[in-house]
Coordinates of C-alpha atoms in Angstrom, one line a residue:
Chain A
X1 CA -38.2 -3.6 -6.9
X2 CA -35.5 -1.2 -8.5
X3 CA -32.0 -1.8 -8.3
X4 CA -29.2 1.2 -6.4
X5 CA -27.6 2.6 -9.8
X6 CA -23.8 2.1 -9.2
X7 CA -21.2 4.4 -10.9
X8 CA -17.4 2.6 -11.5
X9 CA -15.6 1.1 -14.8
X10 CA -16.7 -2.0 -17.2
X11 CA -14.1 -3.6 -19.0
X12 CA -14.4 -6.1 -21.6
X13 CA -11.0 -8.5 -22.3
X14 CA -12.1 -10.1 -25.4
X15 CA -9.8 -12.3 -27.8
X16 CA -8.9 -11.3 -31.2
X17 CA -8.9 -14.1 -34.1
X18 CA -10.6 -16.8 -31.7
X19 CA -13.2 -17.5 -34.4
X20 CA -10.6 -18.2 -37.3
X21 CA -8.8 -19.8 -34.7
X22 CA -11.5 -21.7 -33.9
X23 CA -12.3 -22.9 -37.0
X24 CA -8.6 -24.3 -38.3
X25 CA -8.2 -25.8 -34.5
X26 CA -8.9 -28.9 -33.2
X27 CA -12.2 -28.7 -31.4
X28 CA -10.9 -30.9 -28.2
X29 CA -8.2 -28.4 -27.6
X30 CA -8.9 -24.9 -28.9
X31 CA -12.0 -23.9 -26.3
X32 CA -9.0 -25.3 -23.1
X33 CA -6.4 -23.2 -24.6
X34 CA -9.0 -20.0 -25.2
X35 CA -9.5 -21.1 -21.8
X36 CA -6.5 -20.8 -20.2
X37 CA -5.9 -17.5 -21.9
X38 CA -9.0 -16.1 -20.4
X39 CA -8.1 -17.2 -17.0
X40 CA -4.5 -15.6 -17.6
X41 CA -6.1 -12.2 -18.6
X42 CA -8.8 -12.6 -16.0
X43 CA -6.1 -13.2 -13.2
X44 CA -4.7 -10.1 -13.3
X45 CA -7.7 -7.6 -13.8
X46 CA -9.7 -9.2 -10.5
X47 CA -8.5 -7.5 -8.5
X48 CA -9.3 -4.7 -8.5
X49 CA -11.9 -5.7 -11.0
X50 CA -14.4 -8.1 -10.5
X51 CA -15.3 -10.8 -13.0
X52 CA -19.2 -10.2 -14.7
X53 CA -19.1 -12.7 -16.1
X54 CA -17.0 -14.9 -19.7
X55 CA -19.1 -14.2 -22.3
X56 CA -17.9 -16.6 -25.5
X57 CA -14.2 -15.2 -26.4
X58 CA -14.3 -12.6 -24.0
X59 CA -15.0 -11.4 -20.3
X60 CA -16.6 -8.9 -19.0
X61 CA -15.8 -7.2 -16.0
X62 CA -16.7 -4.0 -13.5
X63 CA -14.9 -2.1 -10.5
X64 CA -17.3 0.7 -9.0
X65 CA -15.8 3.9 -8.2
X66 CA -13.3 3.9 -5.0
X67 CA -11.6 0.9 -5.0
X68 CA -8.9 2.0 -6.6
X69 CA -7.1 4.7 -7.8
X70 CA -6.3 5.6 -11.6
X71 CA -3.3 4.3 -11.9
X72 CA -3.8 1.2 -9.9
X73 CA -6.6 0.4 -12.9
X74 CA -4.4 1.2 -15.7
X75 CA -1.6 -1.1 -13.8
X76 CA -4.6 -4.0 -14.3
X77 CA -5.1 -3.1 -17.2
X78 CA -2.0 -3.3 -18.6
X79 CA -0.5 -6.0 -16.3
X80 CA -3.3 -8.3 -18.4
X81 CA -2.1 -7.7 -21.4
X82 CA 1.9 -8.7 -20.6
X83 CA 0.7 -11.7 -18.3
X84 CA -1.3 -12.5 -21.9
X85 CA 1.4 -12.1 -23.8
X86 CA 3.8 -14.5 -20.9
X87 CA 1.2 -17.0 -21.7
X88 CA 1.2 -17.5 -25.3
X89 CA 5.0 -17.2 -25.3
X90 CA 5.3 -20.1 -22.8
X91 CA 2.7 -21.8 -24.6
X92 CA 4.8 -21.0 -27.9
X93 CA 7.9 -22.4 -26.3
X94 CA 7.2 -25.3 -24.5
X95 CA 4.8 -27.4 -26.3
X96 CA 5.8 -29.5 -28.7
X97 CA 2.5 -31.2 -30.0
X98 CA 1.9 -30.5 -33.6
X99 CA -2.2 -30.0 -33.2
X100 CA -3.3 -26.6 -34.9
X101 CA -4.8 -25.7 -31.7
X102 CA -1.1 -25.3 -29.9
X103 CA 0.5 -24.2 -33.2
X104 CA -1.9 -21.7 -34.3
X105 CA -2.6 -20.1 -30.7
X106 CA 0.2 -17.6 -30.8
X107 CA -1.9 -16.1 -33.6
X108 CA -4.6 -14.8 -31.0
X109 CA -4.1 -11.7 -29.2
X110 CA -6.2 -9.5 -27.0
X111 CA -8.1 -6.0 -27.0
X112 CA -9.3 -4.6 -23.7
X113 CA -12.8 -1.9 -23.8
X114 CA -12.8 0.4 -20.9
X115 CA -15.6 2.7 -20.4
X116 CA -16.7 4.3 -17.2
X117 CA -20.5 4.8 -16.5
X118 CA -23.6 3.9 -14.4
X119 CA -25.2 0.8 -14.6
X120 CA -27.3 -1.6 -12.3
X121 CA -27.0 -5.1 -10.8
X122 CA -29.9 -7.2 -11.7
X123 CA -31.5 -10.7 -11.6
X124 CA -32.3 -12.0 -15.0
X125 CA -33.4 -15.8 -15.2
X126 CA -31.6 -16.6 -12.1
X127 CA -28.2 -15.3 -13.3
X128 CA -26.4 -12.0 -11.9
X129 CA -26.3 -9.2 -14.5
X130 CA -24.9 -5.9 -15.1
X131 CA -27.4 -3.3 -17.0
X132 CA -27.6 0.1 -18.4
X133 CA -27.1 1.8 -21.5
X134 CA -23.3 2.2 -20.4
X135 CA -23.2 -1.3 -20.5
X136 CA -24.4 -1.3 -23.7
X137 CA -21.8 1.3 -25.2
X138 CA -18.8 -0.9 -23.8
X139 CA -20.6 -4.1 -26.1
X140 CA -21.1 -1.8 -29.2
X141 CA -17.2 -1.1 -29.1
X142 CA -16.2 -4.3 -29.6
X143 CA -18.1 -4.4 -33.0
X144 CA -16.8 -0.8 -33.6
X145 CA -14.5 0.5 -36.0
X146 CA -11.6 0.9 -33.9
X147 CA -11.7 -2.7 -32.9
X148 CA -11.9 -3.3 -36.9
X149 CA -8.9 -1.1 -37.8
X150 CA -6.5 -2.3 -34.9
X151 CA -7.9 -5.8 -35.5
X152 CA -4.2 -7.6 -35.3
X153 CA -2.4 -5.5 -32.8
X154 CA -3.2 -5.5 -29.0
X155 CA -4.6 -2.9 -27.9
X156 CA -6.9 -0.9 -24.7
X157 CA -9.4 1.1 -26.3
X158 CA -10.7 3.9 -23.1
X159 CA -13.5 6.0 -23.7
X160 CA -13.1 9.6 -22.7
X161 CA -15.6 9.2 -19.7
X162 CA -12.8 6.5 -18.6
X163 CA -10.2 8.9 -19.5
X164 CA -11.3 11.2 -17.3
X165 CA -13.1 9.3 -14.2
X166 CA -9.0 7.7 -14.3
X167 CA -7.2 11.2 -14.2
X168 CA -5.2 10.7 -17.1
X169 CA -3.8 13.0 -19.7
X170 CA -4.5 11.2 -23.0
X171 CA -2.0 13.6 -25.3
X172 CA 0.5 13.0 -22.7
X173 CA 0.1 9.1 -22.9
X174 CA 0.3 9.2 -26.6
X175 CA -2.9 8.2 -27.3
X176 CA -4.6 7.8 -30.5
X177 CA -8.5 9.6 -30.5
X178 CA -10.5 7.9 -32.5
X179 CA -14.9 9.0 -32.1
X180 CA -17.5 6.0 -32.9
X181 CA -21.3 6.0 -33.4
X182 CA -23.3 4.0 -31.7
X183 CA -27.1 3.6 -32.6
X184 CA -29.5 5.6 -30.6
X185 CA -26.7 6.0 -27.6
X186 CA -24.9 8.9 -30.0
X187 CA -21.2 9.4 -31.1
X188 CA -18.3 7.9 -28.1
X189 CA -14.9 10.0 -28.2
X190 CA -12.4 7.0 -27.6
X191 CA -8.7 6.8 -26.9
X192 CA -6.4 3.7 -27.8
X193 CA -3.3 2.4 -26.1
X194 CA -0.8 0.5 -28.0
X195 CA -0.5 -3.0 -26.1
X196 CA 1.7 -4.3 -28.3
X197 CA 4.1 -1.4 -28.3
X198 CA 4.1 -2.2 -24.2
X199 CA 4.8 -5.6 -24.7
X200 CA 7.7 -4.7 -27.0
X201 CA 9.3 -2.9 -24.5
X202 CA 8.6 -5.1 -21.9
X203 CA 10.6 -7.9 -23.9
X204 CA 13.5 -5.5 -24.2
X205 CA 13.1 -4.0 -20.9
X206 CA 16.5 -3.7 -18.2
X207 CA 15.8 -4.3 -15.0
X208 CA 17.6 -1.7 -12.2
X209 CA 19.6 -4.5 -10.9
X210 CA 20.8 -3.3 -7.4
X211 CA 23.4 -6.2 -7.2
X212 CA 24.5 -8.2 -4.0
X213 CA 27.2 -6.3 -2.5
X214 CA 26.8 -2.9 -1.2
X215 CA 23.3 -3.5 0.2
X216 CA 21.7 -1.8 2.7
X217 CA 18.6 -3.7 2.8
X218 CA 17.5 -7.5 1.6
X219 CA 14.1 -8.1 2.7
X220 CA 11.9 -11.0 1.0
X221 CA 8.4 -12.3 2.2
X222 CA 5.9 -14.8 1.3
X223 CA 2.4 -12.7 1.9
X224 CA -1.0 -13.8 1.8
X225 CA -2.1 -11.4 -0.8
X226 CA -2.5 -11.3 -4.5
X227 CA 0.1 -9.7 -6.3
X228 CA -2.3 -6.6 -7.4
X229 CA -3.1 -6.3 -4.3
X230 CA 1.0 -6.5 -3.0
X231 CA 1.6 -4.3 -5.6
X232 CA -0.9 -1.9 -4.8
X233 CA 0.6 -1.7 -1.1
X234 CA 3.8 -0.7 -2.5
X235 CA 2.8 1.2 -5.4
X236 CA 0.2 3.9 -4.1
X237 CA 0.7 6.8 -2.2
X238 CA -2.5 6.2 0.2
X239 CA -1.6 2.7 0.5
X240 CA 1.6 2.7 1.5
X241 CA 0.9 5.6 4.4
X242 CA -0.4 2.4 5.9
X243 CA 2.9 0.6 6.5
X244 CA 5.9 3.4 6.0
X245 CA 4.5 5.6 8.3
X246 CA 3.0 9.2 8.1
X247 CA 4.5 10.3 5.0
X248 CA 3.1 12.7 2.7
X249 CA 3.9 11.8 -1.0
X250 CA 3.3 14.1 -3.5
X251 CA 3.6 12.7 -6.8
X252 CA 4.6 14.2 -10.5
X253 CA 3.5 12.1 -12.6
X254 CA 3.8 12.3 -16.9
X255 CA 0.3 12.3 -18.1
X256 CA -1.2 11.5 -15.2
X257 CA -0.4 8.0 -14.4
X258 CA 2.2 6.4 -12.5
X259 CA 5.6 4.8 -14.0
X260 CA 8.5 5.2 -15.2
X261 CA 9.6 9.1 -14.7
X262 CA 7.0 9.4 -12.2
X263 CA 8.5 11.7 -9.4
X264 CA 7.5 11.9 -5.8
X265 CA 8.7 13.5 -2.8
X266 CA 7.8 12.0 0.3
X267 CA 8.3 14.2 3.8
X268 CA 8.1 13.4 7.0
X269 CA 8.9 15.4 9.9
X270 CA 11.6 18.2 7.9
X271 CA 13.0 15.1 6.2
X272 CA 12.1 15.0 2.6
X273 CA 13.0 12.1 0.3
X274 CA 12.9 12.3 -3.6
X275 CA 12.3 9.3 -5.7
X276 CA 11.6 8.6 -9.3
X277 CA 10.2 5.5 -10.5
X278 CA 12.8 3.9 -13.1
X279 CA 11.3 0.5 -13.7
X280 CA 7.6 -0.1 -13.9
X281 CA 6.5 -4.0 -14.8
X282 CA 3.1 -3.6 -13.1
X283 CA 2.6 -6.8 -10.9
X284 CA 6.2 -8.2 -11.2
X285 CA 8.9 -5.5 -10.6
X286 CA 9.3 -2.1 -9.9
X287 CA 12.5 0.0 -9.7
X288 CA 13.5 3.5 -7.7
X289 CA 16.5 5.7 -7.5
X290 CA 15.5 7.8 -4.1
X291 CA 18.1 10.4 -2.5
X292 CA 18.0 9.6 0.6
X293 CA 19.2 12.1 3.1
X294 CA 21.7 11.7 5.4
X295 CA 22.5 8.8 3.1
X296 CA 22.5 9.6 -0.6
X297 CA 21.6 8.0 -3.5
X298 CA 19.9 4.8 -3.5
X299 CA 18.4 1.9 -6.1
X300 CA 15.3 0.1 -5.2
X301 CA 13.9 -2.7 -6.1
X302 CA 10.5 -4.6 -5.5
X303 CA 9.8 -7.6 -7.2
X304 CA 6.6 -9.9 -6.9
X305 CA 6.1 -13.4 -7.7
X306 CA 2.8 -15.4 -7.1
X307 CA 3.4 -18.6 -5.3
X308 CA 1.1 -21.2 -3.4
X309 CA -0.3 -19.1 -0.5
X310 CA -0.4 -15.6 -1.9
X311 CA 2.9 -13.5 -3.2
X312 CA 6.4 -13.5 -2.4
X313 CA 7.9 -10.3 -2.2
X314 CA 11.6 -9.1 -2.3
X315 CA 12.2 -5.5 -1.6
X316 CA 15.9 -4.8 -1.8
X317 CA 17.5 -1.2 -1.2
X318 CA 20.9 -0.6 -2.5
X319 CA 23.4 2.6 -2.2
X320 CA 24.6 3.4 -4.8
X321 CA 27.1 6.5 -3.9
X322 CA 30.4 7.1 -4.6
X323 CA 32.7 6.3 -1.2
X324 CA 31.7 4.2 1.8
X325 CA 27.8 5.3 3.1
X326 CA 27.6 6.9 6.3
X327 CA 27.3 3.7 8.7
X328 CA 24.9 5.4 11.1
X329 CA 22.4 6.2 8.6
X330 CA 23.1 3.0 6.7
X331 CA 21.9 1.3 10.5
X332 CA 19.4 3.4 10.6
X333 CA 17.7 3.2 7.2
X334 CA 17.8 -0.7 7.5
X335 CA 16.0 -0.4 11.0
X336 CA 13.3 1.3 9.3
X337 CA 13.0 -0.4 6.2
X338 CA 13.0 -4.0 8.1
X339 CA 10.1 -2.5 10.7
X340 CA 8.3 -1.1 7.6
X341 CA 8.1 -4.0 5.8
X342 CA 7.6 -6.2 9.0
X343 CA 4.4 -3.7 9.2
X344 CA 3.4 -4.4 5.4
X345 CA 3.8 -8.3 5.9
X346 CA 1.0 -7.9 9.0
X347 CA -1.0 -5.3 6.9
X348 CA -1.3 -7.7 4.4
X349 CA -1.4 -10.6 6.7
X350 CA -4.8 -8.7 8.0
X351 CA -2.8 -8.8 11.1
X352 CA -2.4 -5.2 11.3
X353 CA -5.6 -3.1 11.8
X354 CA -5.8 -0.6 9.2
X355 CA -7.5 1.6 11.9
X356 CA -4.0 1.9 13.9
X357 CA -2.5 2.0 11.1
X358 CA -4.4 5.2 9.7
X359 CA -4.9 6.6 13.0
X360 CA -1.0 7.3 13.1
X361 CA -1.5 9.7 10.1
X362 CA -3.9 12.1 12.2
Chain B
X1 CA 7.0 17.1 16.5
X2 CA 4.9 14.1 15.8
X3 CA 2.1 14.1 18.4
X4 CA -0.3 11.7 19.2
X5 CA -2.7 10.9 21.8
X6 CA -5.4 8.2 22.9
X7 CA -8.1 8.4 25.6
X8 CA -9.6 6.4 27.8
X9 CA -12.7 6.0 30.6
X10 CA -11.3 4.4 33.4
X11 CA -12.9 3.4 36.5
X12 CA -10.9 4.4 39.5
X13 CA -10.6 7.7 41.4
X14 CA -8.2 10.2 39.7
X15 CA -6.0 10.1 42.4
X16 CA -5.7 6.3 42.5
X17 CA -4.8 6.7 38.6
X18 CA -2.6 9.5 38.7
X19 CA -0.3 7.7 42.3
X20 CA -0.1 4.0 40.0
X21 CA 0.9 6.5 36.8
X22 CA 3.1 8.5 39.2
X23 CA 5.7 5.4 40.2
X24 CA 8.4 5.3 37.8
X25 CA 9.0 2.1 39.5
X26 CA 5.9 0.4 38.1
X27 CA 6.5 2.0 34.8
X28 CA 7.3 -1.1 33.2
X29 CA 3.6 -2.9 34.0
X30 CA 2.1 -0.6 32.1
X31 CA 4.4 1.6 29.6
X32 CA 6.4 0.0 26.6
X33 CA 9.8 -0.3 28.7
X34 CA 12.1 -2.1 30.4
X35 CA 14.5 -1.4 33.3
X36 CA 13.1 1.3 35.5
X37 CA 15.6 3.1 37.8
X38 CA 15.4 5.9 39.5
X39 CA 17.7 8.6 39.7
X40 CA 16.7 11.6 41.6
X41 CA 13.2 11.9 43.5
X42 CA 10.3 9.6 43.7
X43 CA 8.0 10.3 40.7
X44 CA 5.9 12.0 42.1
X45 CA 7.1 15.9 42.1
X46 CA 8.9 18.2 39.2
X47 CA 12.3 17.5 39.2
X48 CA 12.8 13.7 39.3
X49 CA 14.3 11.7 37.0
X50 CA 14.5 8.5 36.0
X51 CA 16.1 5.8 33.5
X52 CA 14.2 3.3 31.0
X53 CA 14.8 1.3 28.0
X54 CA 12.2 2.1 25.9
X55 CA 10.9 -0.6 23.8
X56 CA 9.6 1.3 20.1
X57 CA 9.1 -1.7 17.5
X58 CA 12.8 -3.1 16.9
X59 CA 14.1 -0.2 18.8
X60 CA 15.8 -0.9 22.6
X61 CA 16.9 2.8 23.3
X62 CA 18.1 3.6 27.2
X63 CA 16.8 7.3 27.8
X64 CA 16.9 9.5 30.6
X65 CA 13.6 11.5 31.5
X66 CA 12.8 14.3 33.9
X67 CA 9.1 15.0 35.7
X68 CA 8.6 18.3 34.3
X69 CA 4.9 18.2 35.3
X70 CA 3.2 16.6 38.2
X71 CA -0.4 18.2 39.6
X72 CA -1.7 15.4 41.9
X73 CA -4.8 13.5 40.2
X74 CA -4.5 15.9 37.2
X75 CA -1.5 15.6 35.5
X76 CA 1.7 14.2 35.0
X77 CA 4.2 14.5 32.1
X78 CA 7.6 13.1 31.5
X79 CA 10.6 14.8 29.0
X80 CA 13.2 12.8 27.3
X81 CA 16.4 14.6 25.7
X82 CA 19.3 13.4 24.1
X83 CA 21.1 13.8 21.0
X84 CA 19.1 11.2 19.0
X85 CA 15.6 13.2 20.4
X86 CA 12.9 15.0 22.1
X87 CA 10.3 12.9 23.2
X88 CA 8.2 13.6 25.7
X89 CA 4.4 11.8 27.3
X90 CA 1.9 13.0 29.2
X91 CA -1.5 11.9 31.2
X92 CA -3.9 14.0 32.2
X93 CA -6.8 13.0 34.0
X94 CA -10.3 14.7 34.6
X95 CA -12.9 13.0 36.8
X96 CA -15.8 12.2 35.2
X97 CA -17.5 11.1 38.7
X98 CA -17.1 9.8 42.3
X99 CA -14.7 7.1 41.3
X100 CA -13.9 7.8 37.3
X101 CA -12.1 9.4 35.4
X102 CA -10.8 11.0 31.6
X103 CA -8.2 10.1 30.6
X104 CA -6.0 11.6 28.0
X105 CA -2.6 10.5 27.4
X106 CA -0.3 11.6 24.8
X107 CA 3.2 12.0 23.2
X108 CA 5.4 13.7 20.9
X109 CA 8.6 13.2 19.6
X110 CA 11.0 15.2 17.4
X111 CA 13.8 13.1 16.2
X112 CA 17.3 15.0 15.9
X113 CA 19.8 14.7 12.4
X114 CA 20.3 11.2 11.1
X115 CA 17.8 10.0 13.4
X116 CA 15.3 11.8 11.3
X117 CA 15.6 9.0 8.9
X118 CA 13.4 6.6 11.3
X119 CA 10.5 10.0 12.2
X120 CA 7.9 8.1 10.0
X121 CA 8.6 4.5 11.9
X122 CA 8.9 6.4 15.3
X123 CA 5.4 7.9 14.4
X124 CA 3.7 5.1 13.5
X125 CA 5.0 2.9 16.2
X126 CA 3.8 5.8 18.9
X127 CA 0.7 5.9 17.6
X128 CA 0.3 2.2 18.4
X129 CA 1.9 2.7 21.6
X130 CA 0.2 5.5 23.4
X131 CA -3.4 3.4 22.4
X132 CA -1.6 0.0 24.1
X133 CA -0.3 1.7 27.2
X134 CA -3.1 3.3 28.4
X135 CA -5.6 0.4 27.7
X136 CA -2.8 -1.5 29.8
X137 CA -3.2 1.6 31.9
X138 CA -6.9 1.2 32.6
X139 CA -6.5 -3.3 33.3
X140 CA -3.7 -2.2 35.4
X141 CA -5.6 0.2 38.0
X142 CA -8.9 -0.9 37.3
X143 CA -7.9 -4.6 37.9
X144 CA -6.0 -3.4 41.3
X145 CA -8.4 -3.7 44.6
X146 CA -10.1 0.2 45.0
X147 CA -9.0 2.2 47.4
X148 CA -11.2 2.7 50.6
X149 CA -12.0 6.2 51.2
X150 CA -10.9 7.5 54.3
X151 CA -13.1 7.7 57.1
X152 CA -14.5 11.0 57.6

């Protein structure tokens, strides 16, 4: 009997330098530390990935098409390569044993394949499998000559089908086109994202720091959701129509995916709010500054830290104008921010139904 | 004006549904308030008004209202305005046979300056609102003994 063809991503996380690691390690510790690394990198892509299945130095993973949007995937994407990067540094800094397995580990880094196709679920000797000649091109790049060149950097590697099935603008993104030929599947047009660049940033990044005094709101809950999935909440447009109310956000977004500079004006009733994104740390912290009206300007912070039980999340709103804020909107902006986030705590709780929730946007 | 509605099958006579709906008094058993007085009339004609606290999420507002409709076992609807908004909620009721009936009940609220800043939570918590009243509503009347029709 023939399997439903399914259309949706395939992503491959795949360690670079585990075989020379491999071979100058210790073989009692090298495969726990690969280990862990994978788990790291495999952590943050599921969800909204889901895990195929670890093949050696690498796993493989799929998302079919609607479960989440663009720039929710990139976010995964990208949110594996800095928790990666956490990893080794901790791993870096806190051990002190002198086995080449610990000492040589920081020398490993990581390149993601991204390619979006059809492919199949089947049954082979017992085991769950993914087939199709799609999931034959995302294999081939890993042997391809993009993976060769960019060999010691970190990188993402997209095809242009994933390109486009993710909205992006890959000029706009800065980056790098690249074509490779694969036997008897033809020549892939691919587009690479420096990871390492990211990470660089993300080791010098500033974080909006709304402070402690003139705050208008200080909310903080432990919820019983992953952070992608926190983050998503409080990230996307669709999503967070669940819990703030019926707003409609239109975003502006450079090259087509959301971060830093991304622009959005959220209205509601004749009330129209402008924010732009001003800190972007997928999965861990995001910043706005949002005019507010009635109020004025205001920073905004959301930060995201997994604990024992799901995430704790602190959102903070701050004004930031010059003078005292008006005190009535002031009252009335924390009213709605505590209920809001009261309603996102349930939403994620499952305690909410997403019907009511989505009913109220009708 | 954020609107919303929700509707309901309930099984009483219209009229029965539309006198329980009628009594501002008895508000409170059904509606998402506290504190029912009223202040001119009975309920049950145009005209009357009365006093609430309405209970919307973390919100305990005291509001005024007026009947400004009120067609015996059709419909009823009540208007609230002040400075902070225009809200106003309605039931209409169409018998669907000897002792049911529609119902339909809705609201709408425009929120006025600064209080604009809480239109998406008003909206969202009166979407949940309207839904939980009425099926409060239909226990309410249909959990009441029926009314014997009059002898003929």
């Amino acid at each position: 009997m023939g399997s439903t063809p399914e259309t949706g991503f395939l992503i491959i996380a795949d360690l670079t330098g585990y075989t020379a690691y491999l071979a100058q390690s210790e073989l009692e510790h090298a495969p726990t530390i690969a280990g862990d690394l994978l788990e790291t990198v495999v952590g943050r892509l599921d969800p909204p990935f889901r895990l195929a299945k670890f093949e050696g130095d690498a796993a493989f993973l799929s998302v079919e098409d609607g479960r989440a949007d663009g720039s929710l995937l990139l976010d995964a994407v990208e949110a594996s390569y800095l928790a990666f990067r956490r990893r080794l540094r901790s791993i870096d800094q806190a051990t002190s044993c002198a086995c080449n397995s610990c000492a040589l580990a920081p020398r490993l880094d990581l390149k993601l394949f991204v390619h979006h196709g059809s492919y199949v679920r089947t049954t082979i000797a017992g085991r769950d499998e993914l087939a199709g000649s799609d999931v034959i091109v995302v294999h081939r790049l890993l042997k391809g000559s993009t993976a060769e060149t960019s060999r010691a950097n970190g990188f993402a590697l997209f095809t242009a089908a994933a390109i486009e099935a993710l909205g992006l603008d890959a000029g706009a993104l800065g980056l790098v086109e690249a074509t490779e030929a694969i036997d008897h599947l033809g020549t892939v047009t691919t587009f690479t994202l420096d990871l390492e660049a990211r990470w660089a940033v993300e080791r010098q990044a500033r974080r909006l720091d709304v402070g402690e005094g003139d705050r208008v709101v200080n909310l903080d809950a432990i919820v019983p959701a992953d952070p992608a999935d926190a983050w998503a909440h409080l990230t996307s447009p669709e999503l967070r129509t669940l819990w703030e109310g019926p707003l409609e956000i239109v975003e502006s977004s450079p090259g087509g995916r959301r971060g830093v500079g991304t622009q959005a004006q959220c209205v509601t009733g004749r009330l129209a709010t402008i924010e732009e994104i001003v800190d972007w740390q997928p999965y861990d912290h995001v910043g706005w500054r949002i005019a507010v009206p009635a109020l004025g300007p205001v920073g905004a912070t959301a930060d995201l830290e997994p604990v024992a039980g799901g995430t704790h999340v602190t959102v903070r709103w701050a004004y930031l104008g010059i003078g005292e804020p008006d005190p009535l909107a002031m009252q009335l902006v924390r009213a709605e921010r505590e209920a809001a986030f009261a309603r996102l705590t349930r939403l994620l709780a499952g305690a909410l139904p997403v019907v009511e929730a989505t009913e109220a946007l009708a | 004006m954020t609107k919303y509605e929700a509707q309901a099958e309930i099984a009483r006579s219209a009229d029965e549904v539309w006198s329980y709906a009628a009594d501002i008094l008895r508000h409170t058993e059904w509606m998402s308030v506290a504190d029912a007085h009223l202040l001119d009339g009975d309920g049950t004609q145009v005209g009357a008004r009365g006093r609430e606290r309405l209970l919307l999420g973390p919100f305990k507002w005291d509001v005024e209202f007026e009947v400004v409709e009120a067609e015996f076992g059709r419909r009823l609807l009540w208007r609230s305005r002040d400075a902070r908004f225009d809200m106003e909620v309605g039931l209409e009721l169409e018998p669907s046979g000897p002792a049911s009936v529609r119902a339909r009940y809705h609201g709408a609220a425009r929120m006025h300056g600064r209080w604009r800043l809480l239109s998406a939570l008003v909206a969202m918590e009166g979407s949940a609102s309207v839904k939980r009243e009425l099926a409060q509503l239909k226990a309410r009347v249909e959990g009441a003994p029926a009314a014997v029709p009059a002898a003929s």
